[in-house]
Amino acid sequence: MPSLIHFRAHLLWAGLAVLLAACSPPETAKPPPASKAVLELAAADVVRAETGALQPSVVVTGQLRALERTTVQAEVAARVERVLVREGDDIRAGQLLALLSVRELEARVRQAEAALASARAQAVLADAVRDRQEALRKEQFVSDLELTRGAAEARAAAEMVKAQEALLSLARKSLEDARITAPISGVLARRQVEPGQTVSLNTPLFDIVDLGRLELEITVPAGEIARVRTGQSVQFRVSGYETQFQGTVSRINPVAESGSRALTVYVLVPNPGRALKAGLFAEGKLALGEAVSGVLLPLAALRSDGTVPVVHDKRLDLVPVRVLVRDDRSGQMLVSGIKPGDLVVTTRLADGAAGLPVKMAE
């Protein structure tokens, strides 16, 4: 009997132990120790700082224009008989471009010639009358008034001859103007007349441009204009051309544009092969002085706070720099504050990256 009681007691204590174990809260698992953040960079994310040189410059844009161009106009009213050229034709100075009808013009010349002949005959008669009156005056057969009248009529007849000579000269010039010729050499840019068309005085007929020398018209901000001089070099590119072109500052407009206060600068562009065309848009840079030497870095390395991320002893530092020359076109800059050979980070970094250990990806 006592053994049965002991067995029941042990069973009771075992049940209580199981119940207490089930009711007790479980132990909280401790998190593993946090590993410190590491900045992993690829080889494409960094560059070695090198010494180099950049020329101070300003980015400019503008349009190419022909330095010499002209519009040929009709100098006489007439009907167009023939047109001998078309757009794109090479033109030489003095070349015949078109012919106007000369029938009416030739009639005007003949009329002027007849009028001149009549005036000359009248002048001969007036001179004879004057001479006769002067002879009769010596014999007291004519009065002083008649003598004066005869002399005046002779002078008037002589002036009439001059007037008719001038009219004949104008008529002959009009006949010559029926032959439309080119005043300059170049390329025909526009033809505004067709055969059978009647043109009036000063009607535009042709546009001719000389592509041998072009002018690039650019605008320079007011803050940079003090460093612009005639003779400075401008390098530029034109869409559709693989070649880089060059020109020289030839003129500077003395009056700033209203609003922007920028100044217009004119760049002379030699074009011996006539590869460039007038009216094309160009983009380039205007050199503003001698080249400057320093540490050369990509612009992508410069942060908005004026620092450059540099890896020192496998740790990222943000080093303040001073930009000496900035070239937005090439994407490079010259700076002070960085040593040649420093490993510079060019990729975008998150805030708080300064001081992190750096690991280069293999």
PDB file of N, CA and C in Angstrom, residues 67-109:
ATOM      1  N   LEU A  67      29.288  85.187 -95.116  1.00  0.00           N
ATOM      2  CA  LEU A  67      29.863  86.505 -94.873  1.00  0.00           C
ATOM      3  C   LEU A  67      29.503  87.470 -95.998  1.00  0.00           C
ATOM      4  N   GLU A  68      29.402  86.948 -97.209  1.00  0.00           N
ATOM      5  CA  GLU A  68      29.024  87.780 -98.352  1.00  0.00           C
ATOM      6  C   GLU A  68      27.873  87.117 -99.089  1.00  0.00           C
ATOM      7  N   ARG A  69      26.784  87.838 -99.223  1.00  0.00           N
ATOM      8  CA  ARG A  69      25.627  87.353 -99.964  1.00  0.00           C
ATOM      9  C   ARG A  69      24.924  88.547-100.595  1.00  0.00           C
ATOM     10  N   THR A  70      24.176  88.298-101.639  1.00  0.00           N
ATOM     11  CA  THR A  70      23.499  89.394-102.319  1.00  0.00           C
ATOM     12  C   THR A  70      22.206  88.898-102.939  1.00  0.00           C
ATOM     13  N   THR A  71      21.270  89.812-103.079  1.00  0.00           N
ATOM     14  CA  THR A  71      20.018  89.553-103.787  1.00  0.00           C
ATOM     15  C   THR A  71      20.039  90.338-105.089  1.00  0.00           C
ATOM     16  N   VAL A  72      19.936  89.633-106.203  1.00  0.00           N
ATOM     17  CA  VAL A  72      19.931  90.270-107.517  1.00  0.00           C
ATOM     18  C   VAL A  72      18.505  90.709-107.821  1.00  0.00           C
ATOM     19  N   GLN A  73      18.333  92.001-108.137  1.00  0.00           N
ATOM     20  CA  GLN A  73      17.017  92.560-108.411  1.00  0.00           C
ATOM     21  C   GLN A  73      16.922  93.030-109.860  1.00  0.00           C
ATOM     22  N   ALA A  74      15.696  93.105-110.334  1.00  0.00           N
ATOM     23  CA  ALA A  74      15.464  93.627-111.684  1.00  0.00           C
ATOM     24  C   ALA A  74      15.683  95.138-111.679  1.00  0.00           C
ATOM     25  N   GLU A  75      16.470  95.622-112.624  1.00  0.00           N
ATOM     26  CA  GLU A  75      16.735  97.055-112.725  1.00  0.00           C
ATOM     27  C   GLU A  75      15.924  97.706-113.833  1.00  0.00           C
ATOM     28  N   VAL A  76      15.037  96.918-114.446  1.00  0.00           N
ATOM     29  CA  VAL A  76      14.164  97.445-115.481  1.00  0.00           C
ATOM     30  C   VAL A  76      12.897  96.596-115.498  1.00  0.00           C
ATOM     31  N   ALA A  77      11.778  97.205-115.825  1.00  0.00           N
ATOM     32  CA  ALA A  77      10.513  96.476-115.917  1.00  0.00           C
ATOM     33  C   ALA A  77      10.402  95.854-117.305  1.00  0.00           C
ATOM     34  N   ALA A  78      10.227  94.529-117.353  1.00  0.00           N
ATOM     35  CA  ALA A  78      10.128  93.833-118.638  1.00  0.00           C
ATOM     36  C   ALA A  78       9.661  92.404-118.391  1.00  0.00           C
ATOM     37  N   ARG A  79       9.392  91.696-119.481  1.00  0.00           N
ATOM     38  CA  ARG A  79       8.991  90.294-119.401  1.00  0.00           C
ATOM     39  C   ARG A  79      10.231  89.414-119.465  1.00  0.00           C
ATOM     40  N   VAL A  80      10.238  88.334-118.663  1.00  0.00           N
ATOM     41  CA  VAL A  80      11.379  87.422-118.601  1.00  0.00           C
ATOM     42  C   VAL A  80      11.336  86.488-119.803  1.00  0.00           C
ATOM     43  N   GLU A  81      12.417  86.490-120.576  1.00  0.00           N
ATOM     44  CA  GLU A  81      12.515  85.606-121.736  1.00  0.00           C
ATOM     45  C   GLU A  81      13.113  84.251-121.359  1.00  0.00           C
ATOM     46  N   ARG A  82      14.253  84.262-120.655  1.00  0.00           N
ATOM     47  CA  ARG A  82      14.948  83.013-120.307  1.00  0.00           C
ATOM     48  C   ARG A  82      15.561  83.135-118.920  1.00  0.00           C
ATOM     49  N   VAL A  83      15.600  81.998-118.202  1.00  0.00           N
ATOM     50  CA  VAL A  83      16.312  81.891-116.926  1.00  0.00           C
ATOM     51  C   VAL A  83      17.326  80.766-117.083  1.00  0.00           C
ATOM     52  N   LEU A  84      18.590  81.067-116.821  1.00  0.00           N
ATOM     53  CA  LEU A  84      19.678  80.157-117.194  1.00  0.00           C
ATOM     54  C   LEU A  84      20.283  79.394-116.019  1.00  0.00           C
ATOM     55  N   VAL A  85      19.842  79.628-114.788  1.00  0.00           N
ATOM     56  CA  VAL A  85      20.455  78.975-113.625  1.00  0.00           C
ATOM     57  C   VAL A  85      19.371  78.455-112.689  1.00  0.00           C
ATOM     58  N   ARG A  86      19.800  77.510-111.812  1.00  0.00           N
ATOM     59  CA  ARG A  86      18.909  76.960-110.795  1.00  0.00           C
ATOM     60  C   ARG A  86      19.632  76.914-109.455  1.00  0.00           C
ATOM     61  N   GLU A  87      18.850  76.665-108.376  1.00  0.00           N
ATOM     62  CA  GLU A  87      19.434  76.603-107.039  1.00  0.00           C
ATOM     63  C   GLU A  87      20.540  75.551-106.981  1.00  0.00           C
ATOM     64  N   GLY A  88      21.637  75.916-106.316  1.00  0.00           N
ATOM     65  CA  GLY A  88      22.767  75.010-106.161  1.00  0.00           C
ATOM     66  C   GLY A  88      23.824  75.155-107.228  1.00  0.00           C
ATOM     67  N   ASP A  89      23.544  75.905-108.299  1.00  0.00           N
ATOM     68  CA  ASP A  89      24.541  76.099-109.354  1.00  0.00           C
ATOM     69  C   ASP A  89      25.675  76.990-108.852  1.00  0.00           C
ATOM     70  N   ASP A  90      26.897  76.645-109.248  1.00  0.00           N
ATOM     71  CA  ASP A  90      28.036  77.522-108.987  1.00  0.00           C
ATOM     72  C   ASP A  90      27.946  78.738-109.904  1.00  0.00           C
ATOM     73  N   ILE A  91      28.159  79.899-109.318  1.00  0.00           N
ATOM     74  CA  ILE A  91      28.022  81.158-110.050  1.00  0.00           C
ATOM     75  C   ILE A  91      29.351  81.903-109.988  1.00  0.00           C
ATOM     76  N   ARG A  92      29.740  82.492-111.098  1.00  0.00           N
ATOM     77  CA  ARG A  92      30.928  83.350-111.116  1.00  0.00           C
ATOM     78  C   ARG A  92      30.488  84.788-111.391  1.00  0.00           C
ATOM     79  N   ALA A  93      31.247  85.722-110.895  1.00  0.00           N
ATOM     80  CA  ALA A  93      30.905  87.133-111.076  1.00  0.00           C
ATOM     81  C   ALA A  93      30.828  87.467-112.561  1.00  0.00           C
ATOM     82  N   GLY A  94      29.754  88.159-112.961  1.00  0.00           N
ATOM     83  CA  GLY A  94      29.557  88.532-114.354  1.00  0.00           C
ATOM     84  C   GLY A  94      28.807  87.505-115.176  1.00  0.00           C
ATOM     85  N   GLN A  95      28.505  86.347-114.596  1.00  0.00           N
ATOM     86  CA  GLN A  95      27.811  85.297-115.346  1.00  0.00           C
ATOM     87  C   GLN A  95      26.383  85.717-115.662  1.00  0.00           C
ATOM     88  N   LEU A  96      25.909  85.362-116.861  1.00  0.00           N
ATOM     89  CA  LEU A  96      24.547  85.673-117.280  1.00  0.00           C
ATOM     90  C   LEU A  96      23.569  84.749-116.567  1.00  0.00           C
ATOM     91  N   LEU A  97      22.589  85.342-115.880  1.00  0.00           N
ATOM     92  CA  LEU A  97      21.615  84.572-115.113  1.00  0.00           C
ATOM     93  C   LEU A  97      20.263  84.482-115.811  1.00  0.00           C
ATOM     94  N   ALA A  98      19.843  85.571-116.447  1.00  0.00           N
ATOM     95  CA  ALA A  98      18.530  85.596-117.097  1.00  0.00           C
ATOM     96  C   ALA A  98      18.520  86.673-118.172  1.00  0.00           C
ATOM     97  N   LEU A  99      17.566  86.543-119.102  1.00  0.00           N
ATOM     98  CA  LEU A  99      17.383  87.517-120.174  1.00  0.00           C
ATOM     99  C   LEU A  99      15.956  88.040-120.138  1.00  0.00           C
ATOM    100  N   LEU A 100      15.821  89.370-120.222  1.00  0.00           N
ATOM    101  CA  LEU A 100      14.508  89.997-120.291  1.00  0.00           C
ATOM    102  C   LEU A 100      14.211  90.394-121.735  1.00  0.00           C
ATOM    103  N   SER A 101      12.941  90.605-122.024  1.00  0.00           N
ATOM    104  CA  SER A 101      12.532  91.017-123.366  1.00  0.00           C
ATOM    105  C   SER A 101      13.109  92.397-123.676  1.00  0.00           C
ATOM    106  N   VAL A 102      13.678  92.550-124.892  1.00  0.00           N
ATOM    107  CA  VAL A 102      14.352  93.801-125.249  1.00  0.00           C
ATOM    108  C   VAL A 102      13.600  94.575-126.329  1.00  0.00           C
ATOM    109  N   ARG A 103      12.472  94.076-126.806  1.00  0.00           N
ATOM    110  CA  ARG A 103      11.781  94.734-127.918  1.00  0.00           C
ATOM    111  C   ARG A 103      11.406  96.166-127.557  1.00  0.00           C
ATOM    112  N   GLU A 104      10.749  96.358-126.448  1.00  0.00           N
ATOM    113  CA  GLU A 104      10.343  97.703-126.042  1.00  0.00           C
ATOM    114  C   GLU A 104      11.551  98.548-125.672  1.00  0.00           C
ATOM    115  N   LEU A 105      12.549  97.932-125.080  1.00  0.00           N
ATOM    116  CA  LEU A 105      13.744  98.676-124.674  1.00  0.00           C
ATOM    117  C   LEU A 105      14.523  99.166-125.888  1.00  0.00           C
ATOM    118  N   GLU A 106      14.601  98.338-126.922  1.00  0.00           N
ATOM    119  CA  GLU A 106      15.279  98.770-128.143  1.00  0.00           C
ATOM    120  C   GLU A 106      14.526  99.919-128.807  1.00  0.00           C
ATOM    121  N   ALA A 107      13.196  99.883-128.742  1.00  0.00           N
ATOM    122  CA  ALA A 107      12.404 100.982-129.302  1.00  0.00           C
ATOM    123  C   ALA A 107      12.675 102.279-128.552  1.00  0.00           C
ATOM    124  N   ARG A 108      12.844 102.184-127.241  1.00  0.00           N
ATOM    125  CA  ARG A 108      13.146 103.387-126.455  1.00  0.00           C
ATOM    126  C   ARG A 108      14.515 103.946-126.825  1.00  0.00           C
ATOM    127  N   VAL A 109      15.456 103.072-127.120  1.00  0.00           N
ATOM    128  CA  VAL A 109      16.783 103.536-127.530  1.00  0.00           C
ATOM    129  C   VAL A 109      16.686 104.280-128.859  1.00  0.00           C
TER     130      VAL A 109
END
